[in-house]
Coordinates of C-alpha atoms in Angstrom, one line a residue:
Chain A
M295 CA -30.4 -78.8 116.5
F296 CA -28.3 -75.8 117.8
A297 CA -31.0 -73.4 116.8
N298 CA -33.7 -75.5 118.7
I299 CA -31.6 -75.7 121.9
F300 CA -30.3 -72.1 122.0
G301 CA -33.4 -70.5 120.5
D302 CA -35.5 -72.2 123.2
Y303 CA -33.2 -70.8 125.8
L304 CA -33.6 -67.3 124.3
V305 CA -37.4 -67.5 124.4
K306 CA -37.5 -68.8 128.0
N307 CA -35.3 -65.9 129.0
G308 CA -37.3 -63.2 127.2
K309 CA -34.5 -62.4 124.7
I310 CA -36.7 -63.1 121.7
T311 CA -40.4 -63.8 121.3
K312 CA -41.9 -67.2 120.5
E313 CA -43.1 -65.7 117.1
Q314 CA -39.5 -64.5 116.3
F315 CA -38.2 -67.9 117.2
V316 CA -40.7 -69.6 114.9
Y317 CA -39.7 -67.2 112.1
V318 CA -36.0 -68.0 112.6
M319 CA -36.6 -71.7 112.5
E320 CA -38.7 -71.5 109.3
E321 CA -36.0 -69.3 107.7
Q322 CA -33.3 -71.9 108.7
K323 CA -35.4 -74.7 107.1
R324 CA -35.8 -72.7 104.0
T325 CA -32.1 -71.9 103.6
R326 CA -30.6 -75.2 104.9
V327 CA -30.4 -77.4 101.8
K328 CA -30.0 -81.2 102.2
L329 CA -26.5 -82.6 101.6
G330 CA -27.8 -84.9 98.8
L331 CA -29.2 -81.9 96.8
I332 CA -26.0 -80.0 97.1
A333 CA -24.0 -83.1 96.0
V334 CA -26.2 -83.5 93.0
S335 CA -26.1 -79.8 92.0
E336 CA -22.3 -79.8 92.4
K337 CA -22.3 -82.8 90.0
M338 CA -20.4 -84.9 92.6
I339 CA -23.1 -87.7 92.4
T340 CA -26.0 -88.4 90.1
D341 CA -29.8 -88.3 91.1
K342 CA -29.8 -92.1 91.0
Q343 CA -26.9 -92.4 93.4
A344 CA -28.6 -89.8 95.7
D345 CA -31.8 -91.9 95.7
E346 CA -29.8 -95.1 96.4
I347 CA -28.1 -93.4 99.4
N348 CA -31.5 -92.0 100.7
R349 CA -33.0 -95.5 100.4
K350 CA -30.1 -97.1 102.3
Q351 CA -30.3 -94.3 104.9
A352 CA -33.9 -95.3 105.7
V353 CA -32.8 -98.7 106.9
M354 CA -29.3 -97.9 108.2
D355 CA -28.3 -95.8 111.2
K356 CA -25.7 -93.8 109.2
R357 CA -25.4 -90.3 107.8
F358 CA -25.7 -89.4 104.1
G359 CA -22.0 -88.6 103.7
D360 CA -20.9 -91.8 105.5
I361 CA -23.0 -94.0 103.2
A362 CA -21.8 -92.1 100.1
V363 CA -18.2 -92.7 101.1
E364 CA -18.8 -96.4 101.8
L365 CA -20.4 -96.9 98.4
G366 CA -17.5 -95.1 96.8
Y367 CA -19.6 -92.3 95.4
L368 CA -17.9 -89.5 97.4
R369 CA -14.4 -89.1 98.9
P370 CA -14.2 -87.9 102.6
E371 CA -12.8 -84.6 101.4
Q372 CA -15.8 -84.1 99.1
V373 CA -18.1 -84.7 102.1
T374 CA -16.2 -82.0 104.1
K375 CA -16.6 -79.6 101.2
L376 CA -20.4 -80.3 101.0
L377 CA -20.8 -79.7 104.7
S378 CA -19.0 -76.4 104.4
L379 CA -21.3 -75.5 101.5
Q380 CA -24.3 -76.4 103.6
G381 CA -23.3 -73.8 106.1
N382 CA -22.4 -73.7 109.8
P383 CA -25.8 -73.8 111.8
Y384 CA -24.4 -71.5 114.5
M385 CA -23.5 -68.8 111.9
V386 CA -26.8 -69.2 110.1
F387 CA -28.7 -68.8 113.3
I388 CA -26.8 -65.7 114.5
Q389 CA -27.1 -64.1 111.0
T390 CA -30.9 -64.6 110.8
I391 CA -31.5 -63.1 114.3
T392 CA -29.2 -60.1 113.8
D393 CA -30.4 -59.5 110.2
K394 CA -33.9 -59.3 111.4
G395 CA -32.9 -56.9 114.2
Y396 CA -34.2 -59.2 116.9
M397 CA -31.0 -59.0 118.9
L398 CA -27.6 -57.4 118.6
L399 CA -24.6 -59.6 118.1
K400 CA -23.1 -58.5 121.5
D401 CA -26.3 -59.5 123.3
L402 CA -26.4 -62.9 121.6
E403 CA -22.8 -63.6 122.6
D404 CA -23.7 -62.6 126.2
A405 CA -26.7 -64.9 126.1
L406 CA -24.5 -67.8 124.9
I407 CA -22.2 -67.2 127.9
S408 CA -25.1 -67.2 130.3
F409 CA -26.5 -70.4 128.7
Q410 CA -23.1 -72.0 129.2
Q411 CA -22.8 -71.0 132.8
E412 CA -26.3 -71.9 133.8
N413 CA -25.9 -75.4 132.3
N414 CA -22.3 -75.9 133.6
F415 CA -21.1 -76.6 130.1
S416 CA -17.4 -76.7 129.2
D417 CA -16.1 -74.8 126.2
A418 CA -15.8 -78.1 124.4
D419 CA -19.5 -78.8 125.2
I420 CA -20.5 -75.4 123.7
E421 CA -18.4 -76.0 120.6
A422 CA -20.2 -79.4 120.2
I423 CA -23.7 -77.7 120.5
K424 CA -22.7 -75.0 118.1
S425 CA -21.7 -77.6 115.5
G426 CA -25.3 -78.6 115.1
D427 CA -24.1 -82.2 114.7
V428 CA -26.5 -84.6 116.5
D429 CA -23.6 -87.1 117.2
R430 CA -21.7 -84.4 119.0
I431 CA -24.6 -82.7 120.8
I432 CA -26.4 -85.7 122.3
P433 CA -23.4 -86.9 124.4
V434 CA -23.2 -83.4 126.0
Y435 CA -26.7 -84.0 127.5
L436 CA -25.9 -87.6 128.6
P437 CA -22.8 -87.0 130.8
E438 CA -23.2 -89.9 133.2
V439 CA -25.0 -92.3 130.9
P440 CA -23.5 -95.8 130.3
A441 CA -22.2 -96.5 126.8
L442 CA -24.9 -99.0 125.7
T443 CA -27.7 -96.7 126.8
K444 CA -26.0 -93.7 125.2
E445 CA -25.8 -95.7 121.9
L446 CA -29.5 -96.5 121.9
I447 CA -30.4 -92.9 122.7
L448 CA -28.2 -91.8 119.8
V449 CA -29.9 -94.3 117.4
A450 CA -33.3 -93.0 118.5
V451 CA -32.5 -89.3 118.1
R452 CA -30.8 -89.9 114.7
T453 CA -33.9 -91.9 113.5
I454 CA -36.3 -89.1 114.7
N455 CA -34.0 -86.7 112.9
R456 CA -34.1 -88.7 109.7
L457 CA -37.7 -90.0 109.6
I458 CA -39.8 -87.5 111.6
S459 CA -38.2 -84.0 111.8
T460 CA -34.8 -82.3 112.2
D461 CA -36.6 -79.8 114.5
I462 CA -35.5 -81.5 117.8
S463 CA -34.3 -80.3 121.1
I464 CA -32.9 -82.2 124.1
Q465 CA -32.5 -81.6 127.9
K466 CA -30.3 -83.4 130.3
A467 CA -31.2 -87.0 130.9
E468 CA -32.1 -88.3 134.4
F469 CA -31.9 -91.7 136.0
V470 CA -34.9 -93.1 137.9
S471 CA -36.2 -96.5 139.1
S472 CA -39.9 -95.5 138.8
Y473 CA -41.5 -93.1 136.3
S474 CA -45.1 -92.0 135.9
A475 CA -46.2 -91.4 132.3
N476 CA -49.5 -90.1 131.1
A477 CA -49.5 -92.6 128.1
I478 CA -46.7 -94.7 126.8
A479 CA -45.7 -96.8 123.8
M480 CA -42.8 -99.2 124.2
Q481 CA -41.1 -102.3 122.9
H482 CA -38.9 -104.8 124.7
M483 CA -35.9 -106.7 123.3
K484 CA -34.7 -109.9 125.0
G485 CA -31.7 -112.1 124.4
D486 CA -28.0 -111.5 125.3
C487 CA -29.1 -108.2 126.7
N488 CA -32.6 -107.1 127.8
V489 CA -33.8 -103.7 126.6
T490 CA -36.8 -101.5 126.8
T491 CA -37.3 -98.4 124.5
G492 CA -40.4 -96.2 125.0
F493 CA -41.9 -92.8 124.2
S494 CA -44.2 -91.2 126.8
G495 CA -46.0 -88.0 127.4
N496 CA -44.7 -86.0 130.3
Q497 CA -45.6 -83.0 132.5
Y498 CA -45.9 -80.8 129.4
G499 CA -48.6 -83.1 127.8
L500 CA -48.9 -85.4 124.9
A501 CA -48.3 -83.1 121.9
G502 CA -44.8 -84.5 121.2
M503 CA -46.3 -88.1 121.1
L504 CA -49.0 -86.9 118.7
T505 CA -46.4 -85.3 116.5
I506 CA -44.5 -88.6 116.1
A507 CA -47.7 -90.6 115.6
N508 CA -49.1 -88.3 112.9
T509 CA -45.8 -87.8 111.0
Y510 CA -44.9 -91.5 110.9
A511 CA -48.4 -92.8 109.9
G512 CA -49.2 -89.8 107.7
E513 CA -52.5 -89.3 109.7
E514 CA -54.1 -86.5 111.7
F515 CA -54.9 -88.0 115.1
D516 CA -56.2 -85.4 117.5
K517 CA -55.9 -87.5 120.6
L518 CA -53.6 -90.2 121.7
E519 CA -55.9 -93.2 121.0
L520 CA -54.7 -96.8 120.5
D521 CA -54.1 -96.3 116.7
A522 CA -51.8 -93.3 117.4
L523 CA -49.9 -95.4 120.0
D524 CA -49.6 -98.2 117.4
S525 CA -48.0 -95.7 115.0
I526 CA -45.5 -94.7 117.6
S527 CA -44.8 -98.4 118.4
E528 CA -44.0 -99.1 114.8
F529 CA -41.6 -96.2 114.8
I530 CA -39.9 -97.6 118.0
N531 CA -39.7 -100.9 116.2
I532 CA -37.5 -99.3 113.5
I533 CA -35.3 -97.7 116.2
N534 CA -34.9 -101.0 118.0
G535 CA -34.3 -102.9 114.7
L536 CA -31.4 -100.5 113.9
F537 CA -30.1 -100.9 117.5
A538 CA -30.3 -104.7 117.2
T539 CA -28.3 -104.5 114.0
S540 CA -25.6 -102.5 115.8
L541 CA -25.6 -105.0 118.7
S542 CA -25.3 -108.0 116.3
Y543 CA -22.1 -106.4 115.0
Q544 CA -20.8 -106.7 118.6
R545 CA -22.0 -110.4 118.6
V546 CA -24.9 -109.5 121.0
E547 CA -28.0 -111.2 119.7
T548 CA -31.5 -110.0 120.6
E549 CA -35.1 -110.6 119.6
L550 CA -37.7 -107.9 119.3
L551 CA -41.0 -108.5 121.1
P552 CA -44.5 -107.2 120.2
P553 CA -45.2 -103.6 121.3
V554 CA -46.8 -102.7 124.6
F555 CA -48.8 -99.5 125.1
A556 CA -51.1 -97.7 127.6
E557 CA -53.4 -94.8 126.9
N558 CA -53.7 -93.8 130.5
V559 CA -51.4 -92.8 133.4
V560 CA -49.1 -95.7 134.2
T561 CA -46.1 -96.1 136.5
L562 CA -43.1 -97.8 135.0
N563 CA -40.9 -99.7 137.4
G564 CA -37.4 -101.1 137.2
E565 CA -35.3 -103.1 139.7
K566 CA -32.4 -101.0 138.5
Q567 CA -32.3 -97.4 137.4
F568 CA -33.3 -96.5 133.8
C569 CA -32.8 -93.4 131.7
V570 CA -35.4 -90.7 130.9
V571 CA -34.5 -88.2 128.3
P572 CA -36.7 -85.1 127.8
L573 CA -37.0 -84.2 124.1
T574 CA -38.9 -81.6 122.1
I575 CA -40.0 -82.2 118.6
M576 CA -41.4 -79.3 116.5
G577 CA -41.9 -77.4 119.8
N578 CA -43.8 -80.3 121.4
A579 CA -42.4 -82.2 124.4
F580 CA -42.2 -85.9 125.1
S581 CA -39.8 -88.3 126.9
L582 CA -37.6 -91.1 125.6
I583 CA -37.3 -93.9 128.1
V584 CA -34.4 -96.3 127.8
S585 CA -33.3 -99.3 129.8
T586 CA -30.5 -101.5 128.5
E587 CA -30.2 -103.7 131.6
E588 CA -33.7 -105.1 132.1
I589 CA -37.2 -105.2 130.7
L590 CA -39.4 -102.5 132.4
Q591 CA -42.9 -103.4 133.6
F592 CA -45.9 -101.2 134.4
Chain B
M698 CA -55.2 -108.6 89.4
A699 CA -53.0 -110.4 91.9
K700 CA -54.6 -110.9 95.4
I701 CA -52.4 -110.1 98.4
L702 CA -53.1 -111.1 102.1
I703 CA -51.5 -108.7 104.7
V704 CA -50.6 -110.2 108.0
D705 CA -49.4 -107.6 110.6
D706 CA -50.5 -106.7 114.1
S707 CA -49.9 -103.0 113.5
R708 CA -52.7 -101.1 112.0
T709 CA -50.2 -98.4 110.9
S710 CA -48.2 -100.9 108.9
R711 CA -51.3 -102.5 107.4
K712 CA -52.5 -99.1 106.3
I713 CA -49.2 -98.1 104.7
L714 CA -48.8 -101.4 103.0
R715 CA -52.4 -101.4 101.7
G716 CA -51.8 -97.9 100.3
I717 CA -48.7 -99.1 98.4
L718 CA -50.5 -102.2 97.1
E719 CA -53.6 -100.4 95.9
N720 CA -51.7 -97.6 94.3
N721 CA -49.9 -100.2 92.2
G722 CA -52.9 -102.2 91.0
Y723 CA -52.9 -105.1 93.5
E724 CA -56.0 -106.3 95.3
V725 CA -55.8 -106.6 99.1
A726 CA -57.7 -109.9 99.6
G727 CA -57.7 -109.6 103.4
E728 CA -55.9 -108.4 106.5
A729 CA -55.0 -110.5 109.6
T730 CA -53.7 -109.1 112.9
N731 CA -51.7 -112.1 114.0
G732 CA -50.2 -115.3 112.6
E733 CA -53.1 -117.5 113.6
E734 CA -55.7 -115.4 111.8
G735 CA -53.3 -115.2 108.9
V736 CA -53.2 -119.0 108.5
K737 CA -57.0 -119.1 108.7
L738 CA -57.4 -116.4 106.1
F739 CA -54.8 -118.0 103.8
E740 CA -57.0 -121.2 103.7
E741 CA -60.1 -119.2 103.1
L742 CA -58.8 -116.6 100.5
N743 CA -56.1 -118.5 98.6
P744 CA -54.1 -115.3 98.0
D745 CA -51.3 -115.1 95.3
V746 CA -48.9 -113.6 97.9
V747 CA -48.8 -113.1 101.6
T748 CA -46.9 -110.3 103.4
M749 CA -46.1 -111.6 106.9
D750 CA -44.8 -109.5 109.8
I751 CA -42.4 -111.4 112.0
T752 CA -43.0 -110.0 115.4
M753 CA -46.7 -110.5 116.3
P754 CA -48.7 -111.7 119.4
V755 CA -50.6 -115.0 119.6
M756 CA -48.6 -116.6 116.7
D757 CA -45.5 -115.0 115.3
G758 CA -44.8 -114.7 111.6
V759 CA -42.2 -117.5 111.3
S760 CA -44.6 -120.0 113.0
A761 CA -47.5 -118.9 110.7
L762 CA -45.2 -119.2 107.6
K763 CA -44.5 -122.8 108.6
E764 CA -48.2 -123.6 108.9
I765 CA -48.9 -122.0 105.6
M766 CA -46.1 -124.0 103.9
K767 CA -47.7 -127.2 105.3
L768 CA -51.0 -126.2 103.6
N769 CA -49.4 -125.2 100.3
A770 CA -45.7 -125.8 99.6
N771 CA -45.8 -123.4 96.7
A772 CA -47.2 -120.5 98.7
K773 CA -45.4 -117.1 98.2
V774 CA -44.8 -115.5 101.6
I775 CA -42.8 -112.3 101.9
M776 CA -41.6 -111.7 105.4
V777 CA -41.8 -108.2 106.8
T778 CA -39.2 -107.3 109.5
A779 CA -37.5 -104.5 111.3
A780 CA -33.7 -104.3 110.7
G781 CA -31.6 -106.5 113.0
Q782 CA -33.8 -109.6 112.9
K783 CA -31.2 -111.7 111.0
G784 CA -31.9 -114.9 113.0
N785 CA -35.6 -114.8 112.3
V786 CA -35.1 -114.0 108.6
V787 CA -32.7 -116.9 108.1
E788 CA -35.1 -119.2 109.8
A789 CA -38.0 -118.0 107.6
L790 CA -36.0 -118.4 104.4
K791 CA -35.0 -121.9 105.4
A792 CA -38.7 -122.6 106.1
G793 CA -39.7 -121.6 102.6
A794 CA -40.3 -117.8 102.7
Y795 CA -40.1 -116.3 99.2
E796 CA -38.2 -113.2 100.3
F797 CA -38.1 -110.5 103.0
V798 CA -38.5 -106.7 103.2
T799 CA -37.3 -104.4 105.9
K800 CA -39.3 -101.6 107.5
P801 CA -39.8 -98.7 106.9
F802 CA -41.5 -99.7 103.7
E803 CA -40.1 -98.6 100.3
E804 CA -42.6 -98.7 97.5
D805 CA -40.1 -99.6 94.8
V806 CA -38.7 -102.5 96.7
I807 CA -42.1 -104.0 97.6
C808 CA -43.4 -103.6 94.0
D809 CA -40.3 -105.2 92.5
L810 CA -40.7 -108.2 94.9
L811 CA -44.4 -108.6 94.1
K812 CA -43.8 -108.4 90.4
K813 CA -41.3 -111.2 90.7
A814 CA -43.5 -113.2 93.0
T815 CA -46.6 -112.9 90.8
N816 CA -44.9 -113.6 87.4

């Protein structure tokens, strides 16, 4: 995720070209091996155990290493070793760009300082972004967001990361009481707390929505028709299910309601303010809409 | 060949499930998009197993399950649910559901359950 965020900044500021960025991202994907594969090749776990962890990960909002420790297949220090073998995303990114001669190390460091200043990030924020760890990066972009909303956004981004693509970037969240979307898929939850989770197109278009619809359903929709919105709704259903599980551990009971979607421009209204998080997936923008205080209506 | 009825309001879920079933030698007897249609098709098609989504418009999966159990107390109905729907799952199991599966679908889990249900 570090490469997506900082790489996007470098492209926008003319430091590298879009083509160079795409090359760096592909190179990162090629070299970044999954934790499970490393664990198996290091003979820390068996193939069967890795499959079991992967299956559990599909229905649990937890990381590979955490599940492996819970099942007693790995010790925490083994997970730390695996993460170090997997490589630091910041170092991998810097190395790929300088090896290809796209930028000098000094220029990259200067660009990182400008990125920090322009976004008013603290040194701790920059360290979190450089870690590449979704759980550390997301809170940096949600500074004033209430805890429950932050938790739902984290569940959503982790689930996108796990089931759709790790190629995700985020911008700072905003709070609004009205939001105009050029197509939306959402699902409400009611009970001890009322929640709306939705994905919408934004001023950059519908490409991010299509990416989610196509990847989740394994189809090739070329426009955001009802079937594509249905696919996105099913994906939201999984996010909300995981969030409902997390709430039930806190003795907060909720019920998932059938999905709601609109193919055209709609305005979403809340009596209170709700959160809109701009995200990019595989280079395509969309917005995550979250309310944990009320059910939002068109 | 065992006949399966899929009841789910989502076209995406029906398509994924149909793919898994057909790849593993099951016949999809029919598809319903809500609980009410599901009960009607159950009467018409007499399937060996029903996969029943819980969250649906018109008639939800737990209500449809109860109707089906009134029609045939031996019906094999597998509930399909997102994580976090513990209350609904418990209610469905008490009402006679055979088992439940959690989305996203895992081919191995679904096939193991169907094998058990159709033996």
